[in-house]
CSV table of C-alpha atoms in Angstrom, one decimal:
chain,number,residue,atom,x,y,z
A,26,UNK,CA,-37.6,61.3,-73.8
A,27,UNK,CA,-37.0,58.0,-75.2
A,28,UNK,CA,-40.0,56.0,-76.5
A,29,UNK,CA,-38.0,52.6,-76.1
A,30,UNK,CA,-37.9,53.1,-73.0
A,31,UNK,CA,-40.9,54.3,-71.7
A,32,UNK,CA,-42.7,51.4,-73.4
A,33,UNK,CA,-40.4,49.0,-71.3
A,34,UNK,CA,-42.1,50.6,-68.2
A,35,UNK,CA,-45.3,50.2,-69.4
A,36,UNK,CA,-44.8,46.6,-70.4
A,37,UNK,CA,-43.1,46.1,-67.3
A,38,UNK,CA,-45.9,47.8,-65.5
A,39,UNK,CA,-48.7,45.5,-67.4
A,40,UNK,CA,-47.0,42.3,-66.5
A,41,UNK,CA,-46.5,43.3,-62.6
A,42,UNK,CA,-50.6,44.3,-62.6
A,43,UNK,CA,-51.8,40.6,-64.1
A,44,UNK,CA,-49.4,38.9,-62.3
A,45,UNK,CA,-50.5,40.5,-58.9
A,46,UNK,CA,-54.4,40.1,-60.0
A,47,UNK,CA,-53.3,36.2,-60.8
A,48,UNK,CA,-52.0,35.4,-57.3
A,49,UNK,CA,-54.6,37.6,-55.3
A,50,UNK,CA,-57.6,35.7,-57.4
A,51,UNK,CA,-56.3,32.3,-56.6
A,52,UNK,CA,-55.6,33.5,-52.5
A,53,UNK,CA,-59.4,34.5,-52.6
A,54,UNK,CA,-60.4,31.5,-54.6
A,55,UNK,CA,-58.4,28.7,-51.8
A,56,UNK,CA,-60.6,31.1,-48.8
A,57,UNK,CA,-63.4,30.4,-50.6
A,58,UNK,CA,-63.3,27.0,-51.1
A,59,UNK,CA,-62.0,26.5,-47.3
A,60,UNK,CA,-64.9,28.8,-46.0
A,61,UNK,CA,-67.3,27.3,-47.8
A,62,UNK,CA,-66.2,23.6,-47.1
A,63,UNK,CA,-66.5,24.5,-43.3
A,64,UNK,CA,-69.0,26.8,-43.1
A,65,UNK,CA,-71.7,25.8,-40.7
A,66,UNK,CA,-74.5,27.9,-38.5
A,67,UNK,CA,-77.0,30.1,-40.0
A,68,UNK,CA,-76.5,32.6,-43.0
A,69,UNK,CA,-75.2,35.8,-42.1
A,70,UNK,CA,-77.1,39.0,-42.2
A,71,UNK,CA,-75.9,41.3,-44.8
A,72,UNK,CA,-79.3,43.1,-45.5
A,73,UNK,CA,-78.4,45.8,-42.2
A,74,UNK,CA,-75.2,47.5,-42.0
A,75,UNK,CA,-73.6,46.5,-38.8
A,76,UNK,CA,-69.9,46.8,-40.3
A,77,UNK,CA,-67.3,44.1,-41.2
A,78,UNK,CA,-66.6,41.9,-38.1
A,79,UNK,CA,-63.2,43.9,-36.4
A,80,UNK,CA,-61.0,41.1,-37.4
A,81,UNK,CA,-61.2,42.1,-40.7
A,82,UNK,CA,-61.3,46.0,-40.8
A,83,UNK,CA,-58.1,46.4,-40.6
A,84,UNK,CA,-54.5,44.8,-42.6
A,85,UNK,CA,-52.8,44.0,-38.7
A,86,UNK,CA,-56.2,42.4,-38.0
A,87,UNK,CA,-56.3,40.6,-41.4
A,88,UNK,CA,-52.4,39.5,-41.1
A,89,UNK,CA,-53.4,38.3,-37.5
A,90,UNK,CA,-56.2,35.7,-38.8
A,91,UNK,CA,-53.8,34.2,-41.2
A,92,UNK,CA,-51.9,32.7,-38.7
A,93,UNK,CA,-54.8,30.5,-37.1
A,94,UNK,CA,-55.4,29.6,-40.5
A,95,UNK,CA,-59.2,31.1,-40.5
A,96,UNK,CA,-61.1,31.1,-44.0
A,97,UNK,CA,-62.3,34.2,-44.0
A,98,UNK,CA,-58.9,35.9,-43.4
A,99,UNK,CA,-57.7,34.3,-46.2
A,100,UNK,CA,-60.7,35.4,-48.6
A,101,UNK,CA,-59.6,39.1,-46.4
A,102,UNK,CA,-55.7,38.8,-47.5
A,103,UNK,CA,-56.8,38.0,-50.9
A,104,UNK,CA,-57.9,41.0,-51.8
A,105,UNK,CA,-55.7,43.1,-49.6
A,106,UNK,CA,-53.4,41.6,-52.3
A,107,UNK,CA,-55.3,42.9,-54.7
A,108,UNK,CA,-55.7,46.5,-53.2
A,109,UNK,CA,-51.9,46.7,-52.9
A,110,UNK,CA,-51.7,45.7,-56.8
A,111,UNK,CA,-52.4,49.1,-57.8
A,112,UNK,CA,-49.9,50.4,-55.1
A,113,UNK,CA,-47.4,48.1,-56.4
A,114,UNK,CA,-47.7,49.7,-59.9
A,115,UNK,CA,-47.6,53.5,-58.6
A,116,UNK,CA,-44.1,52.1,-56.7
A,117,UNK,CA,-43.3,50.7,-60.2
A,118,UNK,CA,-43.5,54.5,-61.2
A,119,UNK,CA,-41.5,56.0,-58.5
A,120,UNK,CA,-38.4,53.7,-59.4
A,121,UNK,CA,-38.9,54.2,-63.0
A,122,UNK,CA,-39.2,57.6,-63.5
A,123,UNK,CA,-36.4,57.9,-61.4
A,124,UNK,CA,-34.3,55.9,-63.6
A,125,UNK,CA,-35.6,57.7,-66.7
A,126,UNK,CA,-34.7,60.7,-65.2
A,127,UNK,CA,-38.1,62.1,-65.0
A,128,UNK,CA,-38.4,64.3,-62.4
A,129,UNK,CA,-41.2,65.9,-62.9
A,130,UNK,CA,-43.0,62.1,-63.2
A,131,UNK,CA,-40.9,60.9,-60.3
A,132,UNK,CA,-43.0,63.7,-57.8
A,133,UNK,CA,-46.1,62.6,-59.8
A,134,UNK,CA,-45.8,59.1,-58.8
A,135,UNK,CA,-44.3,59.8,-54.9
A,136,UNK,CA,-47.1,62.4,-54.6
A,137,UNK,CA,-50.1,59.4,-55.8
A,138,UNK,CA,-48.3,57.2,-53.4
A,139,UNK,CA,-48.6,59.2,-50.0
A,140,UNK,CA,-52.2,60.0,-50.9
A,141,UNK,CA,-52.8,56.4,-51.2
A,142,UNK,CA,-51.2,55.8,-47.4
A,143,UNK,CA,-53.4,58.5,-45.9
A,144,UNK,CA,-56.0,55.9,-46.9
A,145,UNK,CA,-54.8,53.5,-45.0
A,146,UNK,CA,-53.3,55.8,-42.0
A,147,UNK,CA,-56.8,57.5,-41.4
A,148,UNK,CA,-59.1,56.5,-39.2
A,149,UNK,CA,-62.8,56.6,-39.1
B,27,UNK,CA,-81.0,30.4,-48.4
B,28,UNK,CA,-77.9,28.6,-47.7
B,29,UNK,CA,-74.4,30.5,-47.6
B,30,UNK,CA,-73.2,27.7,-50.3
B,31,UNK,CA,-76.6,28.8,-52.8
B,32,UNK,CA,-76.1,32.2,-52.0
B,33,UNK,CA,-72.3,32.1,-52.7
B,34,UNK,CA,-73.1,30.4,-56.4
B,35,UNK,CA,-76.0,33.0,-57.0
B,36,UNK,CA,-73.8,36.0,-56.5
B,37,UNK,CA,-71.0,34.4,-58.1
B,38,UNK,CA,-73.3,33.6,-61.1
B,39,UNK,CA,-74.7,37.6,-61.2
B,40,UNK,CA,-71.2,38.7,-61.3
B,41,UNK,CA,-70.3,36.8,-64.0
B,42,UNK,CA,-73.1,37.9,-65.8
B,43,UNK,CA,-72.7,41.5,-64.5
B,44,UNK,CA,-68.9,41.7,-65.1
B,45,UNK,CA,-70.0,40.6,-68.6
B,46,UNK,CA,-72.1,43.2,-69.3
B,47,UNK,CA,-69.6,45.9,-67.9
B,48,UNK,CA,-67.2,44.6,-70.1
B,49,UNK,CA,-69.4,44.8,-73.4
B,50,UNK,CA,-70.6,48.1,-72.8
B,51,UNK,CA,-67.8,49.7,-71.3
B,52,UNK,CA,-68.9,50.9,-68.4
B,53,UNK,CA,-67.1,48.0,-65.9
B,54,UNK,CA,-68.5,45.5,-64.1
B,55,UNK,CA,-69.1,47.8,-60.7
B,56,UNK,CA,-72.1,49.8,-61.8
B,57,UNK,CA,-74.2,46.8,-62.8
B,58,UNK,CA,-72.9,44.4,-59.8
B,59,UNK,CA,-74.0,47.0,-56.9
B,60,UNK,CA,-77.3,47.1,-58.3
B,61,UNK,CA,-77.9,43.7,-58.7
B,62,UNK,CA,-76.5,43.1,-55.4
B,63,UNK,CA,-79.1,46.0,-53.4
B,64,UNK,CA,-82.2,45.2,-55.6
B,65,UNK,CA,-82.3,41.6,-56.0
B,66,UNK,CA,-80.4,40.2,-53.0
B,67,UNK,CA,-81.6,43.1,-51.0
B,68,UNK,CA,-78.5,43.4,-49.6
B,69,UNK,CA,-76.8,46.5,-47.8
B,70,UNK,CA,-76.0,49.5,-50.1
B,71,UNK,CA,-72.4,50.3,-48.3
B,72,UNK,CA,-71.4,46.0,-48.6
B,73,UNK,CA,-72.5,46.2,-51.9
B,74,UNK,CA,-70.1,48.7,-52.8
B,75,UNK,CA,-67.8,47.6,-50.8
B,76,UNK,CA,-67.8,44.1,-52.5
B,77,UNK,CA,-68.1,46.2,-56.1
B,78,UNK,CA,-64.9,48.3,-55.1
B,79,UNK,CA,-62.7,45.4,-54.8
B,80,UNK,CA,-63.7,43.9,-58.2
B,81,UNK,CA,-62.9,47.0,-59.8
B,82,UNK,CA,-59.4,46.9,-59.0
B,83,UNK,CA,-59.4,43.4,-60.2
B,84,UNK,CA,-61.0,44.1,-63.5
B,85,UNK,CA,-58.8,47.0,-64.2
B,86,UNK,CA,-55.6,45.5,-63.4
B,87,UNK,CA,-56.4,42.3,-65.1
B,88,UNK,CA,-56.9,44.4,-68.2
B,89,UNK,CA,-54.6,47.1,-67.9
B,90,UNK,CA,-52.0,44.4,-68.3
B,91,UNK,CA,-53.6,43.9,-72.3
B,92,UNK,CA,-53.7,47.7,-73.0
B,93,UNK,CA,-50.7,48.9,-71.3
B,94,UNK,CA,-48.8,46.2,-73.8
B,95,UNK,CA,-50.9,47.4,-76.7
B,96,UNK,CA,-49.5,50.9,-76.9
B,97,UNK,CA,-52.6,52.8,-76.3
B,98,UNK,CA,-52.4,54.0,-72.8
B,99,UNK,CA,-50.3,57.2,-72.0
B,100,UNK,CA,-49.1,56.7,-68.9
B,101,UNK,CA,-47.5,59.6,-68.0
B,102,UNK,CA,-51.0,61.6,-68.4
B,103,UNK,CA,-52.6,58.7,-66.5
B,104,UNK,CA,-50.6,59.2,-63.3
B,105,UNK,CA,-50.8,63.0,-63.5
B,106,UNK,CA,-54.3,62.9,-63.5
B,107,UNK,CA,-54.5,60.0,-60.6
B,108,UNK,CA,-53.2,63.2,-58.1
B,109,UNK,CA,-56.7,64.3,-58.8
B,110,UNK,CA,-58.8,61.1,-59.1
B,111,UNK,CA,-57.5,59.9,-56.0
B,112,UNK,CA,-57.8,63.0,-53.5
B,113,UNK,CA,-61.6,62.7,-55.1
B,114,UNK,CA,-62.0,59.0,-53.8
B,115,UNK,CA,-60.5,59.9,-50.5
B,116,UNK,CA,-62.9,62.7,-50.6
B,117,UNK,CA,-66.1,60.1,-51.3
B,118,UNK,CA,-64.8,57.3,-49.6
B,119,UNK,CA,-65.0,60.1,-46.6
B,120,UNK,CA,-68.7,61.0,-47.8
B,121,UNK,CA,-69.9,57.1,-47.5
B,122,UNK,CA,-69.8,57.4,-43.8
B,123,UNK,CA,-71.8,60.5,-44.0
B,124,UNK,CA,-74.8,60.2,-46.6
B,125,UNK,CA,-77.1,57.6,-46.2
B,126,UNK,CA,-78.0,55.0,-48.4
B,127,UNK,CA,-80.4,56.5,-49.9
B,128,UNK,CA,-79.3,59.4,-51.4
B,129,UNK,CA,-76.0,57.4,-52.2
B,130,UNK,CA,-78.7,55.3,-54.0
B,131,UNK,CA,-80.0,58.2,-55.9
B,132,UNK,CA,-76.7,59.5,-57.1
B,133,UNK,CA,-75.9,55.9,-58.1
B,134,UNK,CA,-79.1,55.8,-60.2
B,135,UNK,CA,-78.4,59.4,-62.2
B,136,UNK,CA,-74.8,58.4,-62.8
B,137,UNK,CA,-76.2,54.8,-64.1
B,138,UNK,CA,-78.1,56.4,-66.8
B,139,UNK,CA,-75.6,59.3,-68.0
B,140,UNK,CA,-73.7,56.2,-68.8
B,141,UNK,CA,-76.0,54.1,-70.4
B,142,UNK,CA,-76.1,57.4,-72.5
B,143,UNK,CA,-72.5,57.9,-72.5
B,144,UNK,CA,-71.5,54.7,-74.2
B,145,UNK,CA,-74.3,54.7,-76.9
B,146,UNK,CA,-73.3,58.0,-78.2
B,147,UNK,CA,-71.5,58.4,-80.9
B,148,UNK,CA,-68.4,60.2,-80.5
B,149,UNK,CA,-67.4,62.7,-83.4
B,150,UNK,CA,-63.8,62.3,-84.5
B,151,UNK,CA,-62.3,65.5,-82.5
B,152,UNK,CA,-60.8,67.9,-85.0
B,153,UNK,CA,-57.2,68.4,-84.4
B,154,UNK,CA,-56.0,71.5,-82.4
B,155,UNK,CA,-55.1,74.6,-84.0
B,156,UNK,CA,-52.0,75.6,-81.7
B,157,UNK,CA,-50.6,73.0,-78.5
B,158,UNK,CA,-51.7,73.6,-75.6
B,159,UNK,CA,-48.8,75.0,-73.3
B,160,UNK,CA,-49.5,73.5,-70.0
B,161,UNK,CA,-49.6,70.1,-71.7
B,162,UNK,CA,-46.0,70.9,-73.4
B,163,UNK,CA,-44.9,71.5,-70.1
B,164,UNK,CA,-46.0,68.5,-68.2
B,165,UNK,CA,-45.1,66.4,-71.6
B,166,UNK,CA,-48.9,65.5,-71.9
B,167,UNK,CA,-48.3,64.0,-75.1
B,168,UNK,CA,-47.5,61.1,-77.3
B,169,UNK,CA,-48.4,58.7,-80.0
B,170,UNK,CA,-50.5,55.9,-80.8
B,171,UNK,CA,-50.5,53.3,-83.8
B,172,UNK,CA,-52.9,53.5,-86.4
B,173,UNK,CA,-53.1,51.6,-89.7
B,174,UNK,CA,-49.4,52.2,-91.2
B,175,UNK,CA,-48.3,54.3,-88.8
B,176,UNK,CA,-48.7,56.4,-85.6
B,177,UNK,CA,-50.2,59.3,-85.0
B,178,UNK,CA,-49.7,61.8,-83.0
B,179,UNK,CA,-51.6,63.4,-80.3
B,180,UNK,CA,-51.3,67.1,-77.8
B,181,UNK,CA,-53.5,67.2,-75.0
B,182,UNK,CA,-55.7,70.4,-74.3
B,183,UNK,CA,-57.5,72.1,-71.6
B,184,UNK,CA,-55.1,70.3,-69.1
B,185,UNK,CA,-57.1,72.3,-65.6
B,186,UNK,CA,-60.9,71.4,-67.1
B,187,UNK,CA,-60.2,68.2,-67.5
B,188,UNK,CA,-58.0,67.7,-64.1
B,189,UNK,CA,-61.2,69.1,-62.6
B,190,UNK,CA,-63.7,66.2,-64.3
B,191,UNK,CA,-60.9,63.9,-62.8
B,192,UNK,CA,-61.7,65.0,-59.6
B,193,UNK,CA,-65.5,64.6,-59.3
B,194,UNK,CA,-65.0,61.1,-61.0
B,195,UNK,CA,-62.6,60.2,-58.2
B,196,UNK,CA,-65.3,61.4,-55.8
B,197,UNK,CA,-68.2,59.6,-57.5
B,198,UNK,CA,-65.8,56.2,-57.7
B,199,UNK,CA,-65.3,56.8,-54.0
B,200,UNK,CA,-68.9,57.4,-52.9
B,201,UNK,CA,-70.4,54.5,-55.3
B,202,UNK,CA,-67.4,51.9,-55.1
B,203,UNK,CA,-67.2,52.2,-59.2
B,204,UNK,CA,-65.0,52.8,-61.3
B,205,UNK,CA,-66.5,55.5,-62.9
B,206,UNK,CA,-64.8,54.8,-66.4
B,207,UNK,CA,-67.8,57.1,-68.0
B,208,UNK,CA,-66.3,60.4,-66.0
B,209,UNK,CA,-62.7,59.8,-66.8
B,210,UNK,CA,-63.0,59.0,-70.8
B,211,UNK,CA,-65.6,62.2,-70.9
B,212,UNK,CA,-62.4,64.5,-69.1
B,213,UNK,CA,-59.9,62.9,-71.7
B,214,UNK,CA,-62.1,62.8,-74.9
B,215,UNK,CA,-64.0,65.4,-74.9
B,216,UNK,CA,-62.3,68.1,-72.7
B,217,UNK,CA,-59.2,67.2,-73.3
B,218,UNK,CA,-59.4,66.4,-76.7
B,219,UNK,CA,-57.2,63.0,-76.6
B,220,UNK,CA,-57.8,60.5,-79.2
B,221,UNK,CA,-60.7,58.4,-78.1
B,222,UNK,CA,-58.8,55.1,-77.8
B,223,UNK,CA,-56.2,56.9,-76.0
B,224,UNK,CA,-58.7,57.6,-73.3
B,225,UNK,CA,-60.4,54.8,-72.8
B,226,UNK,CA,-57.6,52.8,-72.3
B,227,UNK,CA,-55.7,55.3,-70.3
B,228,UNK,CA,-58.9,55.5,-68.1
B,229,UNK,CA,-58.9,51.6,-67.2
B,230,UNK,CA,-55.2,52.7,-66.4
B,231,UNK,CA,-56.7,55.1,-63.9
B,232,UNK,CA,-59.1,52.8,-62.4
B,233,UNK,CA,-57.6,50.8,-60.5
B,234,UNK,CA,-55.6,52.9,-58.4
B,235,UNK,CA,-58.4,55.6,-58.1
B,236,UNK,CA,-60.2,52.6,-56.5
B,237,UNK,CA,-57.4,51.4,-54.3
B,238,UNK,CA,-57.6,55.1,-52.8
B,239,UNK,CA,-60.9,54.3,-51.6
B,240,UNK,CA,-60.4,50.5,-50.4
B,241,UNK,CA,-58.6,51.7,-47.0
B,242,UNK,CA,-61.0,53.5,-46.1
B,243,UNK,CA,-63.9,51.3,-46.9
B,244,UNK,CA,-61.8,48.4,-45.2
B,245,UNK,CA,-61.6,50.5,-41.7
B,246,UNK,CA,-65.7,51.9,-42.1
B,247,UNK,CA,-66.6,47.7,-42.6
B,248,UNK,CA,-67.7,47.9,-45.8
B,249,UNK,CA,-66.1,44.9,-47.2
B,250,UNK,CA,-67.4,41.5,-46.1
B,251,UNK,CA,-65.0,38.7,-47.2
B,252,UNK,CA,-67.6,36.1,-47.5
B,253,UNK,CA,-69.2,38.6,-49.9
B,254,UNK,CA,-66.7,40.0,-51.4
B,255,UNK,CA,-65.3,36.9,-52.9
B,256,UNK,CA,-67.9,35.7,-55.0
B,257,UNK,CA,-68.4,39.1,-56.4
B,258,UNK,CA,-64.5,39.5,-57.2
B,259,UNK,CA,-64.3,36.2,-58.5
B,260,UNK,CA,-67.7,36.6,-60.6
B,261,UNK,CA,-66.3,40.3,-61.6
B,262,UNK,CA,-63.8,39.1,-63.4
B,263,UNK,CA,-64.4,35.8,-65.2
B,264,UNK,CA,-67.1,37.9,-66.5
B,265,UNK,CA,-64.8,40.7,-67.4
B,266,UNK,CA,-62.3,38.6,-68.5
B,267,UNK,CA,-64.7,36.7,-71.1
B,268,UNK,CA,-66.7,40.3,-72.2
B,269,UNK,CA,-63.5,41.3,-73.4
B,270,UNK,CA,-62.9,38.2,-75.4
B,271,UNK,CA,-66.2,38.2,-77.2
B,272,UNK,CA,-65.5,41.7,-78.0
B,273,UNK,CA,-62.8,41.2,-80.1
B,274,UNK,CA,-64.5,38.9,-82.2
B,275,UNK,CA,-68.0,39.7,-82.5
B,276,UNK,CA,-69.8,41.9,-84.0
B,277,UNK,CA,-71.6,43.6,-80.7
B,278,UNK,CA,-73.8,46.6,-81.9
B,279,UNK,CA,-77.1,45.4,-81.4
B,280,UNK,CA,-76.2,43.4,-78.0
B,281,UNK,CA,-75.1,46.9,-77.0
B,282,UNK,CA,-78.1,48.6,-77.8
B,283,UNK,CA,-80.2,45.8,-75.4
B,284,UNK,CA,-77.1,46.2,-72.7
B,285,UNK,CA,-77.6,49.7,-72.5
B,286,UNK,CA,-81.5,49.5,-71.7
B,287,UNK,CA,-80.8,47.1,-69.2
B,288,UNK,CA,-78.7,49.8,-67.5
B,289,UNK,CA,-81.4,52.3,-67.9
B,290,UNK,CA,-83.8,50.1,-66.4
B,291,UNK,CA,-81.5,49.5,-63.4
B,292,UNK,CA,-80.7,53.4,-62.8
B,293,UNK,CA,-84.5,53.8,-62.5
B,294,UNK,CA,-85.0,51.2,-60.3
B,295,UNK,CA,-81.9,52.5,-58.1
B,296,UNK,CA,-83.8,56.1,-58.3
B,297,UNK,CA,-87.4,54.7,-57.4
B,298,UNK,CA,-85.9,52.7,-54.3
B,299,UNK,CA,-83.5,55.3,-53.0
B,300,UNK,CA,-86.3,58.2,-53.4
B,301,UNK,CA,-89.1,55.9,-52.0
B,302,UNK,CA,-86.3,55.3,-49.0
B,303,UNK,CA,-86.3,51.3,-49.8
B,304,UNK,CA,-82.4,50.9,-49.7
C-alpha cells in the first residue's frame, strides 16, 4: 500500500464532496429565491403529516417539475444534488480502489453502493 | 405568519443551530429537529426530514477540510459504512412505523447521552499490547501527523465496534441525524483509534450513512422543499462559521453553556413525546 497514493484519493475525494455541496447549495438557494419571489396563497400546513406533495417524492417526479420551470422542483433537485454527493464519493471509491488494486476495498465500496440503490429502488 | 417570515425565522434557527452543532460537535441535526418540533410546532417526520438533508450538507462541506488534513482513514470509514448504512435503511424503514412520539422520546435520550458525550473527557487510550488480527487483515490501520512526526495507529475490537456502527446507522435513520456521538464512541472507545482519527473519520461516515436514509424519506414525504431549504441553507452557514470560530477561539466555557442547552432540549423532547404533544 502506497501512502502517496492513497492520500491523492482522499484529496481527490475532499475536493469532489465541496464541490458537489457548492453547486447543490447555490441550486437550492436560486429555488428559494424563485419560490419565495412568487409565492402567493396561504401558508402551508406543515404542523400534520400529510406527506410531501407526489411531485416531489420521487427523483422521475422531481426531474419532471424542472422542465416547467416550477420553484419548488428546483429547491427538490437541489438537494437530490446533494443526496447524490455522498453517492458520487462511494463511486469515487469503486474506481479508485480499483486502480490501487484494492480488492478487498474495491467490494467495500461496490457493496456501500448497491445498499445505497435499494434506498432508492424500494418502495413504501 | 407569512411563508417569506417563516422562511427567514427557520433560516435564522439553523444558522444558530448549525452553529451550535458545530461547536459542540454533535452536528447541526440534533439541535435543528428540536427547534423545528418545539418552537415552530412543526411535524416530527418533516423536521427530520428537513434535518437529514442538512446533514449530508454539513458533512460533505466539511469532510472536504479533514479528508485534506490527513486525519481521516478512509479505508476504515467505508468498511464500517457497510454497517452504518444497512442501520439507516433499517430506521429509515422504522420512521414509517413508530409514531412520533416515541421517535420523540428516543430523540430526547440520544440528545442528552450526547450532551454528555462531548463534555467528557476522553483519557488518552493506552496503546495495545499485541494488533488486533482482523484489523491486520482488513488493513484497518494507518498514521496520522502529530508534532514532528506521525504516529501510528492498529485498530481493535474490529466486530464490537462494527456492531455500535450499526445501531448509529439505525438511530441516524430513525432521527434524520447524523449521530456523530455513536460513531466516534465505536472508533474511540471500542475500537481504540486515536481520538482525532475518529472524529474526523466519523464526519467521513456521515454523510453517506445519511444519504442511505434520504431515499427513503424522499418516497415516505418527509422532505418538504419549501422547508427543507431554509434549514439546509441555515445548516450550513452555521456549520460553516462554528468551525471557523473553532479554530481560533478559545471555546471551553461556550461549550459548557452549549451543552446545557442540549440538555434542556432532550428534556423538553422527552416531556412532549411522553405527554403525546408531538
Amino acid at each position: 500500500m502506497s501512502d502517496q497514493t492513497d492520500q491523492r484519493l482522499e484529496n481527490a475525494m475532499g475536493r469532489m464532496l465541496q464541490f458537489g455541496v457548492t453547486v447543490a447549495a447555490i441550486v437550492v438557494l436560486a429555488g428559494g429565491v424563485l419560490y419565495l419571489k412568487h409565492f402567493t396563497g396561504p401558508m402551508p400546513n406543515y404542523n400534520h403529516f400529510h406527506g410531501a406533495p407526489a411531485a416531489y417524492e420521487s427523483v422521475h417526479g422531481i426531474l419532471k417539475g424542472l422542465g416547467s420551470l416550477d420553484s419548488q422542483s428546483l429547491m427538490a433537485f437541489g438537494i437530490l444534488l446533494l443526496i447524490a454527493t455522498p453517492i458520487c464519493r462511494v463511486i469515487f471509491g469503486v474506481v479508485g480502489f480499483s486502480l490501487l488494486r484494492d480488492r478487498l476495498y474495491a467490494a467495500v465500496s461496490v457493496t456501500v453502493l448497491i445498499i445505497l440503490m435499494l434506498s432508492f429502488v424500494s418502495r413504501r | 405568519m407569512s411563508v417569506l417570515s417563516f422562511t427567514i425565522a427557520v433560516f435564522g434557527s439553523s444558522i444558530l443551530a448549525g452553529l451550535l452543532g458545530a461547536l459542540t460537535g454533535l452536528g447541526g441535526g440534533v439541535v435543528i429537529v428540536p427547534v423545528l418540533c418545539l418552537v415552530f410546532k412543526i411535524d416530527l417526520h418533516y423536521a427530520i426530514g428537513a434535518s437529514l438533508v442538512s446533514v449530508i450538507a454539513t458533512s460533505s462541506g466539511a469532510a472536504a477540510a479533514y479528508v485534506r488534513e490527513g486525519y481521516s482513514n478512509i479505508r476504515i470509514g467505508m468498511f464500517l459504512e457497510e454497517a452504518t448504512t444497512v442501520g439507516a435503511l433499517f430506521g429509515a424503514y422504522l420512521t414509517a412505523k413508530v409514531s412520533g412520539n416515541r421517535i420523540g422520546v428516543i430523540f430526547g435520550v440520544v440528545l442528552l447521552y450526547s450532551a454528555w458525550a462531548s463534555l467528557r473527557k476522553t483519557a488518552p487510550q493506552p496503546k495495545a499490547a499485541q494488533p488486533d488480527s482482523l484489523a491486520m487483515r482488513l488493513n484497518f490501520r494507518g498514521s496520522y501527523p502529530i508534532q514532528g512526526g506521525k504516529e501510528e495507529y492498529v485498530a481493535q475490537h474490529v466486530p464490537a465496534g462494527f456492531g455500535i456502527m450499526f445501531v448509529a446507522g439505525t438511530l441516524s435513520g430513525l432521527l434524520g441525524i447524523g449521530s456523530g456521538a455513536v460513531k466516534v464512541l465505536a472508533m474511540d472507545q471500542v475500537m481504540k483509534l486515536p481520538f482525532k482519527v475518529s472524529t474526523t473519520t466519523s464526519n467521513f461516515m456521515i454523510g453517506v450513512t445519511a444519504a442511505a436514509s434520504a431515499g427513503l424519506y424522499l418516497s415516505h414525504g418527509y422532505i418538504l422543499p419549501g422547508l427543507s431549504m431554509p434549514v439546509v441553507l441555515g445548516v450550513l452557514a452555521g456549520s460553516l462559521v462554528g468551525s471557523r470560530i473553532l479554530v481560533n477561539a478559545h471555546v471551553q466555557t461556550l461549550r459548557l453553556v452549549f451543552s446545557l442547552v442540549i440538555v434542556a432540549l432532550g428534556a423538553e423532547m422527552i416531556l412532549n413525546g411522553l405527554t403525546g404533544s408531538l
